[in-house]
CSV table of C-alpha atoms in Angstrom, one decimal:
chain,number,residue,atom,x,y,z
A,1,LEU,CA,-54.6,168.7,-204.3
A,2,SER,CA,-56.4,167.7,-201.4
A,3,PRO,CA,-55.3,165.3,-198.9
A,4,PRO,CA,-56.7,161.3,-199.5
A,5,LYS,CA,-59.6,160.6,-197.2
A,6,PRO,CA,-59.0,157.9,-194.4
A,7,PRO,CA,-60.5,154.6,-194.7
A,8,ALA,CA,-64.3,153.9,-193.7
A,9,MET,CA,-64.9,152.4,-190.1
A,10,ALA,CA,-60.9,153.1,-189.5
A,11,SER,CA,-60.3,152.9,-185.9
A,12,ARG,CA,-58.5,156.1,-184.0
A,13,ARG,CA,-56.0,153.6,-182.7
A,14,GLY,CA,-55.1,152.3,-186.0
A,15,ALA,CA,-57.2,149.0,-186.0
A,16,PRO,CA,-57.6,147.6,-189.4
A,17,PRO,CA,-61.2,148.4,-190.3
A,18,LEU,CA,-64.1,145.6,-190.3
A,19,PRO,CA,-64.8,143.9,-193.7
A,20,LEU,CA,-67.2,145.1,-195.9
A,21,ARG,CA,-69.8,142.1,-195.8
A,22,LEU,CA,-69.8,142.2,-191.7
A,23,ARG,CA,-70.5,145.8,-191.9
A,24,ARG,CA,-73.6,145.4,-193.7
A,25,LEU,CA,-74.6,142.6,-191.8
A,26,LEU,CA,-73.8,144.3,-188.4
A,27,ARG,CA,-76.3,147.3,-189.4
A,28,SER,CA,-79.2,144.6,-190.0
A,29,PRO,CA,-82.2,145.1,-187.3
A,30,ILE,CA,-82.6,141.1,-187.2
A,31,SER,CA,-78.7,140.5,-186.9
A,32,ARG,CA,-78.5,142.9,-183.8
A,33,CYS,CA,-81.6,141.4,-181.9
A,34,ALA,CA,-79.9,137.9,-182.3
A,35,CYS,CA,-76.8,139.3,-181.1
A,36,PHE,CA,-78.8,140.6,-178.1
A,37,ILE,CA,-80.7,137.4,-177.5
A,38,VAL,CA,-77.2,135.1,-177.7
A,39,ALA,CA,-75.7,137.6,-175.0
A,40,LEU,CA,-78.1,137.4,-172.7
A,41,THR,CA,-78.5,133.6,-173.1
A,42,VAL,CA,-74.8,133.4,-172.0
A,43,LEU,CA,-75.2,135.7,-168.9
A,44,LEU,CA,-78.1,133.5,-167.8
A,45,VAL,CA,-76.1,130.4,-168.2
A,46,VAL,CA,-73.4,131.8,-166.5
A,47,LEU,CA,-75.5,133.3,-163.2
A,48,SER,CA,-77.3,129.7,-163.1
A,49,LEU,CA,-74.0,127.9,-163.1
A,50,ARG,CA,-72.8,130.3,-160.4
A,51,GLN,CA,-75.8,129.4,-158.5
A,52,ILE,CA,-75.8,125.3,-158.8
A,53,ALA,CA,-72.2,125.6,-157.6
A,54,ARG,CA,-73.5,127.2,-154.4
A,55,VAL,CA,-76.2,124.9,-153.8
A,56,ASP,CA,-74.2,121.8,-154.3
A,57,LEU,CA,-71.7,122.4,-151.8
A,58,PRO,CA,-71.6,119.5,-149.1
A,59,ARG,CA,-73.8,121.0,-146.0
A,60,SER,CA,-71.0,120.2,-143.6
A,61,ASP,CA,-68.8,122.2,-145.3
A,62,LEU,CA,-71.3,125.4,-145.2
A,63,PRO,CA,-70.6,126.9,-141.8
A,64,HIS,CA,-67.3,127.6,-141.4
A,65,GLN,CA,-64.3,127.0,-144.4
A,66,VAL,CA,-60.7,127.0,-142.4
A,67,PRO,CA,-57.7,126.6,-144.6
A,68,ASN,CA,-55.9,122.9,-143.7
A,69,GLU,CA,-53.0,124.7,-142.6
A,70,GLN,CA,-55.0,126.4,-139.8
A,71,LEU,CA,-56.4,123.2,-138.8
A,72,TRP,CA,-53.5,121.2,-138.1
A,73,VAL,CA,-50.4,123.2,-138.1
A,74,SER,CA,-48.9,124.7,-134.7
A,75,ASN,CA,-46.3,127.3,-134.8
A,76,GLY,CA,-43.1,127.5,-132.2
A,77,TYR,CA,-41.9,130.7,-133.3
A,78,GLY,CA,-38.3,129.6,-133.1
A,79,TYR,CA,-38.6,128.2,-129.6
A,80,HIS,CA,-37.1,124.8,-128.6
A,81,ALA,CA,-36.4,122.4,-125.4
A,82,CYS,CA,-33.4,123.6,-123.4
A,83,VAL,CA,-32.6,121.0,-120.4
A,84,THR,CA,-28.7,121.3,-120.6
A,85,PRO,CA,-27.3,122.3,-117.0
A,86,THR,CA,-25.8,125.6,-116.0
A,87,HIS,CA,-21.8,125.9,-115.8
A,88,ARG,CA,-22.5,125.8,-112.1
A,89,TYR,CA,-24.2,122.6,-112.0
A,90,ILE,CA,-22.6,119.5,-110.6
A,91,GLY,CA,-22.7,115.7,-110.1
A,92,PRO,CA,-24.5,113.9,-107.1
A,93,ILE,CA,-22.0,114.0,-103.8
A,94,GLU,CA,-21.9,110.6,-102.0
A,95,SER,CA,-24.0,110.7,-98.6
A,96,ASP,CA,-25.7,107.9,-96.4
A,97,ARG,CA,-29.2,109.7,-96.5
A,98,TYR,CA,-31.6,107.6,-98.2
A,99,MET,CA,-35.6,108.5,-99.3
A,100,THR,CA,-38.3,106.1,-99.8
A,101,VAL,CA,-41.3,107.0,-101.7
A,102,ARG,CA,-44.6,105.8,-102.4
A,103,SER,CA,-46.5,107.9,-105.2
A,104,ASN,CA,-50.0,108.4,-105.3
A,105,GLY,CA,-52.9,109.2,-107.8
A,106,GLY,CA,-53.0,107.8,-111.4
A,107,LEU,CA,-50.3,107.4,-113.7
A,108,ASN,CA,-49.5,111.0,-114.4
A,109,GLN,CA,-49.8,112.3,-111.0
A,110,MET,CA,-47.6,109.5,-110.3
A,111,ARG,CA,-45.3,110.5,-113.2
A,112,THR,CA,-44.8,114.1,-112.1
A,113,GLY,CA,-44.8,113.2,-108.3
A,114,ILE,CA,-41.8,111.0,-109.0
A,115,CYS,CA,-40.2,113.7,-110.7
A,116,ASP,CA,-40.7,116.0,-108.1
A,117,MET,CA,-39.2,113.5,-105.5
A,118,ILE,CA,-36.0,113.3,-108.0
A,119,ALA,CA,-35.6,117.3,-107.4
A,120,VAL,CA,-36.1,117.0,-103.9
A,121,ALA,CA,-33.6,114.3,-103.6
A,122,ARG,CA,-30.9,116.5,-105.7
A,123,LEU,CA,-32.1,119.3,-103.0
A,124,VAL,CA,-31.6,117.3,-99.9
A,125,ASN,CA,-28.4,115.3,-101.2
A,126,ALA,CA,-30.0,112.1,-100.7
A,127,THR,CA,-30.3,108.8,-102.7
A,128,LEU,CA,-33.8,107.8,-103.8
A,129,VAL,CA,-35.0,104.2,-103.7
A,130,ILE,CA,-37.3,103.5,-107.0
A,131,PRO,CA,-40.9,104.6,-105.9
A,132,GLN,CA,-43.5,102.6,-105.2
A,133,LEU,CA,-46.8,103.0,-107.1
A,134,ASP,CA,-50.2,103.7,-105.9
A,135,LYS,CA,-52.0,100.4,-106.0
A,136,ARG,CA,-54.7,102.1,-103.6
A,137,SER,CA,-56.5,104.7,-105.7
A,138,PHE,CA,-59.7,104.3,-107.8
A,139,TRP,CA,-58.0,102.1,-110.8
A,140,GLN,CA,-56.8,99.3,-108.4
A,141,ASP,CA,-53.6,98.7,-110.6
A,142,THR,CA,-51.2,96.1,-109.2
A,143,SER,CA,-48.3,97.3,-111.5
A,144,THR,CA,-45.3,98.1,-110.5
A,145,PHE,CA,-42.3,100.7,-111.2
A,146,LYS,CA,-40.7,98.4,-113.9
A,147,ASP,CA,-44.1,97.0,-115.1
A,148,ILE,CA,-44.7,100.7,-116.3
A,149,PHE,CA,-41.5,102.2,-116.7
A,150,ASN,CA,-38.1,101.4,-117.7
A,151,GLU,CA,-35.9,100.8,-114.6
A,152,PRO,CA,-32.6,100.7,-115.7
A,153,GLY,CA,-33.0,103.2,-118.0
A,154,PHE,CA,-34.6,105.4,-115.7
A,155,ILE,CA,-31.3,105.4,-113.2
A,156,LYS,CA,-28.9,105.7,-115.8
A,157,ALA,CA,-30.3,108.8,-117.5
A,158,LEU,CA,-30.1,110.4,-114.1
A,159,GLU,CA,-26.9,109.1,-112.9
A,160,GLY,CA,-25.2,112.4,-113.2
A,161,ASP,CA,-28.3,114.2,-111.0
A,162,VAL,CA,-29.3,111.8,-108.1
A,163,HIS,CA,-28.4,108.8,-106.8
A,164,ILE,CA,-31.3,106.3,-107.4
A,165,VAL,CA,-31.1,102.2,-106.4
A,166,SER,CA,-33.8,99.7,-106.4
A,167,ASP,CA,-33.6,98.9,-103.1
A,168,LEU,CA,-32.2,100.2,-99.5
A,169,PRO,CA,-29.4,98.3,-98.5
A,170,GLU,CA,-29.5,95.0,-96.7
A,171,SER,CA,-28.3,96.6,-93.6
A,172,LEU,CA,-30.9,99.3,-93.7
A,173,GLN,CA,-33.8,97.4,-94.6
A,174,SER,CA,-35.0,97.1,-91.1
A,175,ALA,CA,-33.6,100.4,-89.6
A,176,PRO,CA,-36.3,102.7,-88.6
A,177,ARG,CA,-37.6,105.3,-90.5
A,178,ALA,CA,-38.6,108.7,-90.3
A,179,ARG,CA,-42.0,109.5,-91.9
A,180,LYS,CA,-42.3,112.9,-93.2
A,181,HIS,CA,-45.7,114.7,-95.7
A,182,PHE,CA,-43.5,117.2,-97.1
A,183,THR,CA,-45.4,120.3,-97.4
A,184,SER,CA,-47.0,121.0,-101.0
A,185,TRP,CA,-45.7,123.8,-103.0
A,186,SER,CA,-42.7,124.2,-101.3
A,187,GLY,CA,-39.3,126.0,-102.4
A,188,ALA,CA,-35.6,125.1,-102.0
A,189,SER,CA,-35.4,126.7,-98.5
A,190,TYR,CA,-37.9,124.5,-97.1
A,191,TYR,CA,-36.1,121.4,-98.2
A,192,GLU,CA,-32.8,123.0,-96.8
A,193,ASP,CA,-34.4,122.8,-93.3
A,194,VAL,CA,-35.7,119.0,-94.2
A,195,LYS,CA,-32.2,117.8,-94.3
A,196,GLU,CA,-32.6,117.9,-90.4
A,197,LEU,CA,-34.8,114.4,-90.6
A,198,TRP,CA,-31.3,113.0,-91.5
A,199,LYS,CA,-29.6,113.8,-88.5
A,200,ASP,CA,-31.3,111.1,-86.3
A,201,HIS,CA,-32.6,108.4,-89.3
A,202,LYS,CA,-30.6,107.3,-92.4
A,203,VAL,CA,-33.9,106.8,-94.2
A,204,VAL,CA,-37.1,108.9,-94.3
A,205,HIS,CA,-40.0,107.7,-95.8
A,206,VAL,CA,-42.7,110.0,-98.1
A,207,PRO,CA,-46.0,108.7,-98.0
A,208,LYS,CA,-47.0,111.2,-100.9
A,209,SER,CA,-45.2,112.4,-103.8
A,210,ASP,CA,-47.9,114.5,-105.7
A,211,SER,CA,-47.3,118.8,-105.8
A,212,ARG,CA,-44.1,118.7,-103.4
A,213,LEU,CA,-42.4,121.1,-105.3
A,214,ALA,CA,-43.4,125.0,-106.2
A,215,ASN,CA,-44.1,125.7,-109.8
A,216,ASN,CA,-42.1,128.8,-109.7
A,217,GLY,CA,-39.1,130.4,-107.7
A,218,LEU,CA,-36.8,127.0,-107.9
A,219,PRO,CA,-33.5,127.5,-109.1
A,220,ILE,CA,-32.9,127.0,-112.8
A,221,ASP,CA,-31.0,123.9,-112.9
A,222,ILE,CA,-33.7,122.3,-110.3
A,223,GLN,CA,-36.4,123.0,-112.7
A,224,ARG,CA,-34.4,121.8,-115.8
A,225,LEU,CA,-33.8,118.8,-113.9
A,226,ARG,CA,-37.7,118.1,-113.5
A,227,CYS,CA,-37.7,118.3,-117.1
A,228,ARG,CA,-35.1,116.0,-118.0
A,229,CYS,CA,-37.1,113.5,-115.6
A,230,LEU,CA,-40.4,113.3,-116.9
A,231,TYR,CA,-39.4,114.2,-120.8
A,232,GLN,CA,-36.2,111.9,-121.3
A,233,ALA,CA,-35.5,109.6,-118.4
A,234,LEU,CA,-39.1,108.5,-117.3
A,235,ARG,CA,-39.6,106.3,-120.3
A,236,PHE,CA,-42.2,103.7,-120.2
A,237,SER,CA,-41.4,100.2,-120.1
A,238,ASP,CA,-40.4,98.2,-123.9
A,239,PRO,CA,-43.7,96.5,-124.4
A,240,ILE,CA,-45.8,99.8,-123.3
A,241,GLU,CA,-43.6,102.1,-125.9
A,242,ASP,CA,-43.4,99.2,-128.6
A,243,LEU,CA,-47.6,98.9,-128.7
A,244,GLY,CA,-48.1,102.7,-128.5
A,245,LYS,CA,-45.6,103.3,-131.6
A,246,LYS,CA,-47.4,100.6,-133.5
A,247,LEU,CA,-50.9,102.5,-132.8
A,248,VAL,CA,-49.4,105.8,-133.6
A,249,GLU,CA,-48.2,104.3,-136.8
A,250,ARG,CA,-51.8,102.6,-137.8
A,251,LEU,CA,-53.7,106.0,-136.9
A,252,LYS,CA,-51.1,108.1,-139.2
A,253,SER,CA,-51.7,105.9,-142.0
A,254,ARG,CA,-55.0,106.8,-142.3
A,255,GLY,CA,-54.2,110.7,-142.5
A,256,LYS,CA,-54.0,113.5,-139.8
A,257,PHE,CA,-55.8,112.8,-136.8
A,258,ILE,CA,-57.1,114.5,-133.3
A,259,ALA,CA,-56.3,112.8,-130.0
A,260,LEU,CA,-59.2,113.7,-127.9
A,261,HIS,CA,-58.9,113.2,-124.2
A,262,LEU,CA,-62.8,112.7,-123.6
A,263,ARG,CA,-63.2,113.1,-119.7
A,264,TYR,CA,-66.8,111.5,-119.8
A,265,GLU,CA,-66.0,108.9,-117.3
A,266,LYS,CA,-68.2,107.8,-114.6
A,267,ASP,CA,-65.8,108.7,-111.8
A,268,MET,CA,-65.0,112.3,-113.4
A,269,LEU,CA,-68.9,113.0,-113.6
A,270,ALA,CA,-69.5,111.9,-109.8
A,271,PHE,CA,-66.4,113.6,-108.7
A,272,THR,CA,-67.2,116.9,-110.4
A,273,GLY,CA,-71.3,116.6,-109.9
A,274,CYS,CA,-72.1,117.4,-113.3
A,275,THR,CA,-75.4,115.8,-114.5
A,276,TYR,CA,-76.2,118.1,-117.4
A,277,GLY,CA,-78.1,115.9,-120.4
A,278,LEU,CA,-78.2,112.7,-118.1
A,279,SER,CA,-81.7,111.0,-116.9
A,280,GLU,CA,-82.8,111.3,-113.4
A,281,SER,CA,-81.4,107.6,-112.3
A,282,GLU,CA,-78.1,108.0,-113.9
A,283,ALA,CA,-77.6,111.7,-111.9
A,284,ASP,CA,-78.8,109.5,-108.6
A,285,GLU,CA,-76.4,106.9,-109.7
A,286,LEU,CA,-73.4,109.6,-109.6
A,287,ARG,CA,-74.7,111.0,-106.5
A,288,ILE,CA,-74.4,107.8,-104.4
A,289,MET,CA,-70.9,107.0,-105.7
A,290,ARG,CA,-69.7,110.5,-104.6
A,291,GLU,CA,-71.6,110.1,-101.2
A,292,LYS,CA,-69.6,106.9,-100.7
A,293,THR,CA,-66.5,107.8,-101.8
A,294,SER,CA,-64.7,108.7,-98.4
A,295,HIS,CA,-61.8,110.8,-99.7
A,296,TRP,CA,-63.6,113.0,-102.1
A,297,LYS,CA,-64.5,115.7,-99.7
A,298,LEU,CA,-67.1,117.5,-101.4
A,299,LYS,CA,-70.4,115.7,-101.6
A,300,ASP,CA,-73.6,118.5,-102.2
A,301,ILE,CA,-72.7,119.8,-105.6
A,302,ASN,CA,-75.3,122.1,-107.8
A,303,SER,CA,-74.5,120.5,-111.3
A,304,THR,CA,-76.2,123.7,-113.3
A,305,GLU,CA,-73.6,126.3,-111.2
A,306,GLN,CA,-70.9,123.9,-111.9
A,307,ARG,CA,-71.7,123.5,-115.7
A,308,SER,CA,-72.3,127.4,-116.1
A,309,GLY,CA,-68.5,128.1,-114.1
A,310,GLY,CA,-67.1,125.8,-116.8
A,311,ASN,CA,-66.3,123.2,-114.2
A,312,CYS,CA,-68.1,120.1,-116.1
A,313,PRO,CA,-66.4,118.1,-118.7
A,314,LEU,CA,-67.7,118.9,-122.7
A,315,THR,CA,-70.4,116.1,-123.5
A,316,PRO,CA,-69.6,113.8,-126.5
A,317,HIS,CA,-72.1,115.8,-128.5
A,318,GLU,CA,-71.0,119.6,-127.3
A,319,VAL,CA,-67.4,118.5,-128.6
A,320,GLY,CA,-69.0,117.5,-131.8
A,321,MET,CA,-70.5,121.0,-131.9
A,322,PHE,CA,-67.0,122.5,-130.9
A,323,LEU,CA,-65.0,120.5,-133.2
A,324,ARG,CA,-67.6,121.1,-136.6
A,325,ALA,CA,-67.6,125.0,-135.3
A,326,MET,CA,-63.7,125.2,-135.3
A,327,GLY,CA,-64.0,123.9,-139.0
A,328,TYR,CA,-62.7,120.1,-138.6
A,329,THR,CA,-64.7,118.0,-141.3
A,330,LYS,CA,-66.7,114.9,-140.9
A,331,SER,CA,-63.9,112.9,-142.5
A,332,THR,CA,-61.4,114.0,-139.5
A,333,TRP,CA,-60.1,110.9,-137.6
A,334,ILE,CA,-60.3,111.2,-133.9
A,335,TYR,CA,-58.7,108.8,-131.2
A,336,ILE,CA,-60.6,108.8,-128.1
A,337,ALA,CA,-58.1,108.9,-125.2
A,338,ALA,CA,-60.2,107.5,-122.1
A,339,GLY,CA,-61.5,105.1,-120.1
A,340,GLU,CA,-65.0,103.6,-120.4
A,341,ILE,CA,-67.4,106.3,-121.8
A,342,TYR,CA,-70.2,106.7,-119.5
A,343,GLY,CA,-73.5,105.7,-120.9
A,344,GLY,CA,-71.8,104.2,-123.6
A,345,ASP,CA,-72.7,104.7,-127.3
A,346,LYS,CA,-76.1,106.2,-125.9
A,347,TYR,CA,-73.7,109.5,-125.7
A,348,ILE,CA,-70.9,108.4,-128.2
A,349,SER,CA,-73.4,108.2,-131.1
A,350,LYS,CA,-73.7,112.0,-130.5
A,351,LEU,CA,-69.9,112.7,-131.2
A,352,ARG,CA,-69.8,109.9,-134.0
A,353,SER,CA,-73.2,111.7,-135.8
A,354,TYR,CA,-70.6,114.6,-136.2
A,355,PHE,CA,-67.5,112.3,-136.8
A,356,PRO,CA,-68.1,109.0,-137.9
A,357,ASN,CA,-64.3,108.0,-137.8
A,358,LEU,CA,-63.9,107.5,-134.0
A,359,VAL,CA,-61.3,105.2,-133.1
A,360,SER,CA,-60.1,103.7,-129.6
A,361,LYS,CA,-57.3,101.4,-128.8
A,362,GLU,CA,-59.7,98.6,-128.9
A,363,VAL,CA,-60.2,98.8,-132.4
A,364,LEU,CA,-57.0,99.5,-133.4
A,365,ALA,CA,-54.9,97.3,-131.6
A,366,THR,CA,-56.1,93.1,-131.4
A,367,LYS,CA,-56.8,91.6,-128.7
A,368,GLU,CA,-53.9,89.6,-128.3
A,369,GLU,CA,-52.0,93.0,-128.2
A,370,LEU,CA,-54.2,94.4,-125.3
A,371,GLU,CA,-53.9,90.9,-123.5
A,372,LYS,CA,-50.7,91.8,-121.3
A,373,PHE,CA,-52.4,95.0,-120.4
A,374,LYS,CA,-55.6,93.7,-119.0
A,375,ASN,CA,-56.6,94.9,-115.8
A,376,HIS,CA,-53.8,97.2,-115.7
A,377,ALA,CA,-55.4,100.9,-115.8
A,378,SER,CA,-52.3,102.7,-115.7
A,379,GLN,CA,-50.7,100.9,-118.5
A,380,VAL,CA,-53.6,101.2,-120.6
A,381,ALA,CA,-53.3,105.3,-119.7
A,382,ALA,CA,-49.9,105.3,-121.0
A,383,LEU,CA,-50.7,103.8,-124.1
A,384,ASP,CA,-53.2,107.0,-124.1
A,385,TYR,CA,-50.8,109.2,-123.3
A,386,ILE,CA,-47.9,108.0,-126.0
A,387,ILE,CA,-50.7,108.8,-128.8
A,388,SER,CA,-52.0,111.8,-127.4
A,389,VAL,CA,-48.2,113.3,-127.4
A,390,GLU,CA,-48.0,112.1,-131.1
A,391,SER,CA,-51.1,113.4,-132.4
A,392,ASP,CA,-51.5,115.7,-134.7
A,393,VAL,CA,-53.9,117.7,-132.3
A,394,PHE,CA,-54.7,117.1,-128.7
A,395,ILE,CA,-57.7,118.5,-127.5
A,396,PRO,CA,-58.9,117.6,-123.6
A,397,SER,CA,-62.4,118.1,-122.8
A,398,HIS,CA,-61.7,118.9,-119.3
A,399,SER,CA,-58.5,119.6,-117.3
A,400,GLY,CA,-56.7,117.1,-115.2
A,401,ASN,CA,-53.4,115.5,-114.3
A,402,MET,CA,-53.2,113.6,-117.8
A,403,ALA,CA,-54.2,117.1,-119.8
A,404,ARG,CA,-51.9,119.1,-118.4
A,405,ALA,CA,-49.3,116.7,-118.6
A,406,VAL,CA,-49.6,116.2,-122.6
A,407,GLU,CA,-49.7,120.1,-122.8
A,408,GLY,CA,-46.5,120.7,-121.3
A,409,HIS,CA,-45.0,117.3,-123.1
A,410,ARG,CA,-46.4,118.9,-126.2
A,411,ARG,CA,-45.0,122.4,-125.6
A,412,PHE,CA,-41.6,120.8,-124.6
A,413,LEU,CA,-41.2,118.9,-127.9
A,414,GLY,CA,-42.0,122.0,-130.4
A,415,HIS,CA,-45.4,123.6,-129.3
A,416,ARG,CA,-47.3,120.9,-131.2
A,417,LYS,CA,-51.2,122.0,-131.5
A,418,THR,CA,-53.2,121.8,-128.1
A,419,LEU,CA,-56.2,122.9,-128.6
A,420,THR,CA,-57.9,123.6,-124.9
A,421,PRO,CA,-61.9,124.1,-125.1
A,422,ASP,CA,-62.9,127.5,-123.2
A,423,ARG,CA,-65.7,125.1,-121.4
A,424,ARG,CA,-67.4,128.5,-119.6
A,425,GLY,CA,-67.6,130.0,-123.2
A,426,LEU,CA,-68.9,127.4,-125.3
A,427,VAL,CA,-71.7,126.6,-122.5
A,428,GLU,CA,-73.0,130.2,-123.1
A,429,LEU,CA,-72.9,129.6,-126.7
A,430,PHE,CA,-74.6,126.2,-126.4
A,431,GLY,CA,-77.2,127.9,-124.2
A,432,LEU,CA,-78.2,130.2,-126.8
A,433,LEU,CA,-78.4,126.9,-129.2
A,434,GLU,CA,-80.7,125.6,-126.9
A,435,LYS,CA,-83.6,128.6,-126.7
A,436,GLY,CA,-83.2,129.0,-130.4
A,437,GLU,CA,-81.5,132.1,-130.1
A,438,LEU,CA,-78.4,130.8,-132.2
A,439,THR,CA,-78.0,127.7,-134.9
A,440,GLU,CA,-75.4,125.9,-135.9
A,441,GLY,CA,-73.6,127.5,-139.2
A,442,PRO,CA,-71.3,130.5,-140.1
A,443,LYS,CA,-72.2,132.9,-136.8
A,444,LEU,CA,-71.6,129.9,-134.2
A,445,SER,CA,-68.2,128.8,-136.2
A,446,SER,CA,-67.0,132.6,-136.2
A,447,LEU,CA,-67.6,132.9,-132.5
A,448,VAL,CA,-66.1,129.6,-131.7
A,449,THR,CA,-63.0,130.6,-133.6
A,450,LYS,CA,-62.6,134.0,-132.3
A,451,MET,CA,-63.0,132.0,-128.8
A,452,HIS,CA,-60.2,130.1,-129.4
A,453,LYS,CA,-57.8,132.0,-131.6
A,454,TYR,CA,-55.1,132.3,-128.6
A,455,ARG,CA,-55.6,129.0,-127.1
A,456,GLN,CA,-54.2,126.5,-129.4
A,457,GLY,CA,-50.7,125.9,-127.7
A,458,ALA,CA,-48.6,128.6,-129.1
A,459,PRO,CA,-45.6,129.7,-126.7
A,460,ARG,CA,-46.2,131.8,-124.0
A,461,LYS,CA,-44.7,131.9,-120.1
A,462,ARG,CA,-46.6,130.2,-117.3
A,463,TYR,CA,-49.7,131.8,-115.6
A,464,ALA,CA,-49.0,133.2,-112.2
A,465,SER,CA,-51.8,132.9,-109.5
A,466,LEU,CA,-54.9,134.2,-109.7
A,467,PRO,CA,-55.5,137.6,-109.0
A,468,GLY,CA,-56.4,138.0,-105.0
A,469,SER,CA,-55.4,134.7,-104.0
A,470,LYS,CA,-53.6,135.0,-100.7
A,471,GLY,CA,-51.2,132.6,-98.9
A,472,ARG,CA,-50.4,129.1,-99.7
A,473,THR,CA,-53.8,129.1,-101.8
A,474,ARG,CA,-52.1,131.6,-103.9
A,475,LEU,CA,-49.8,128.9,-104.9
A,476,ARG,CA,-52.5,126.3,-105.6
A,477,THR,CA,-53.9,128.4,-108.2
A,478,GLU,CA,-50.4,128.8,-110.1
A,479,GLU,CA,-50.4,127.0,-113.6
A,480,SER,CA,-48.5,123.6,-113.3
A,481,PHE,CA,-44.6,123.7,-114.1
A,482,TYR,CA,-45.4,120.5,-115.8
A,483,GLU,CA,-48.2,122.0,-118.1
A,484,ASN,CA,-46.0,124.6,-118.9
A,485,PRO,CA,-42.2,124.4,-118.5
A,486,PHE,CA,-41.9,127.6,-120.4
A,487,PRO,CA,-39.2,129.8,-119.8
A,488,GLU,CA,-37.0,127.5,-117.8
A,489,CYS,CA,-36.9,124.5,-120.1
A,490,ILE,CA,-38.2,126.1,-123.6
A,491,CYS,CA,-35.6,128.7,-124.8
A,492,LEU,CA,-35.5,131.1,-128.0
A,493,THR,CA,-33.4,129.5,-130.8
A,494,GLY,CA,-29.7,130.6,-130.3
A,495,LYS,CA,-30.6,131.8,-126.7
A,496,HIS,CA,-29.9,129.3,-123.3
């Protein structure tokens, strides 16, 4: 007997045979042609849908798609603030030495100067009289210490470090005082010599407080005292703190936001000699202002060289191009932390064309809320400072005292994202845009994001002086302690 034949059309892998009617249908030429047409139609429809999806993307999102996390989230890599004194640190020793101070400059120059003076008072073992604030600078602000800062809280917070009093004792009110300009960027050994001043006088007056201490080489307990002063003790007055918190809450209710320190103010442009994009009459106005301001030493400035060297603030238009290239979308909320923008809406409108959700304190607060701060530039600047520290991302369009102070504070609080534009590099790219050799889109976005990969506030040690600098000039080129208090005031978790 021969073995049985396998069923017709059976699969070699055991699949059941196709029904007889279907097998006959597939053998028909007409059926085969119809199946081919159906398959081709399906393929064309799929390809068409993919093309439509590509075309229908919003044009603003075409240049650069960046993950949301990358735009907003920072990474502290396990570092945290550490300002606890070492076991060798002792409380202040009683003495009959007093030091009076006049703080100079704008709000943040005064703030860092005050904390330098706290450290100096500790070094020379003197009682510090609450500093007088600058009323003669560009802003002409008549605010006193207690108008801007919480004076009782300041004295209380530092009682274990330095003796602080609101005023000189009555017996010393009319006593002769030694007047001393402390040398800038001085170390601990310099202040050991300074103690000699109190041999002949019970009171020493310091006319300037800014940059009186070195950035590096000081005892760790003195460095940590500077941090305790700036980030914990020197709080703003209750009215400023209360309104600042309200404005932050109003911004956060709209979603994540950028605080943009837009240094496009008249005094900044006049001081730096930056006139790119301005009219001839505007450039002349700034030149005249610079010539008439006696304490601005540099009068004749080449604006083109300033810009190519990265020494000019980014224009509002350039800020818009930069943020879009970094991947921020048109719906992003941006808080303008600045004074009056030069040229008003004429220039700010170019930034608004990229990011319509621009707001300022004048938009967020009511007239009644701002009334108490009217004509007090330092108090208004304090509101900007609070909002900038608490923002999801902070971006300064130019370096300066506020930019440095905010960046340092954000590093201290966990390396909150701070995006620092490479102005020199960006000017080169914007120059290519003007020449038509580059266009806004994926290529520009790629170049800009690569340029700023390591400029977003991640933990790093403070920069030393610039190569080739010598003598006291070398000290001037060091990165400010208050811009980056790492490593003295920032530690890896578990290490102190």
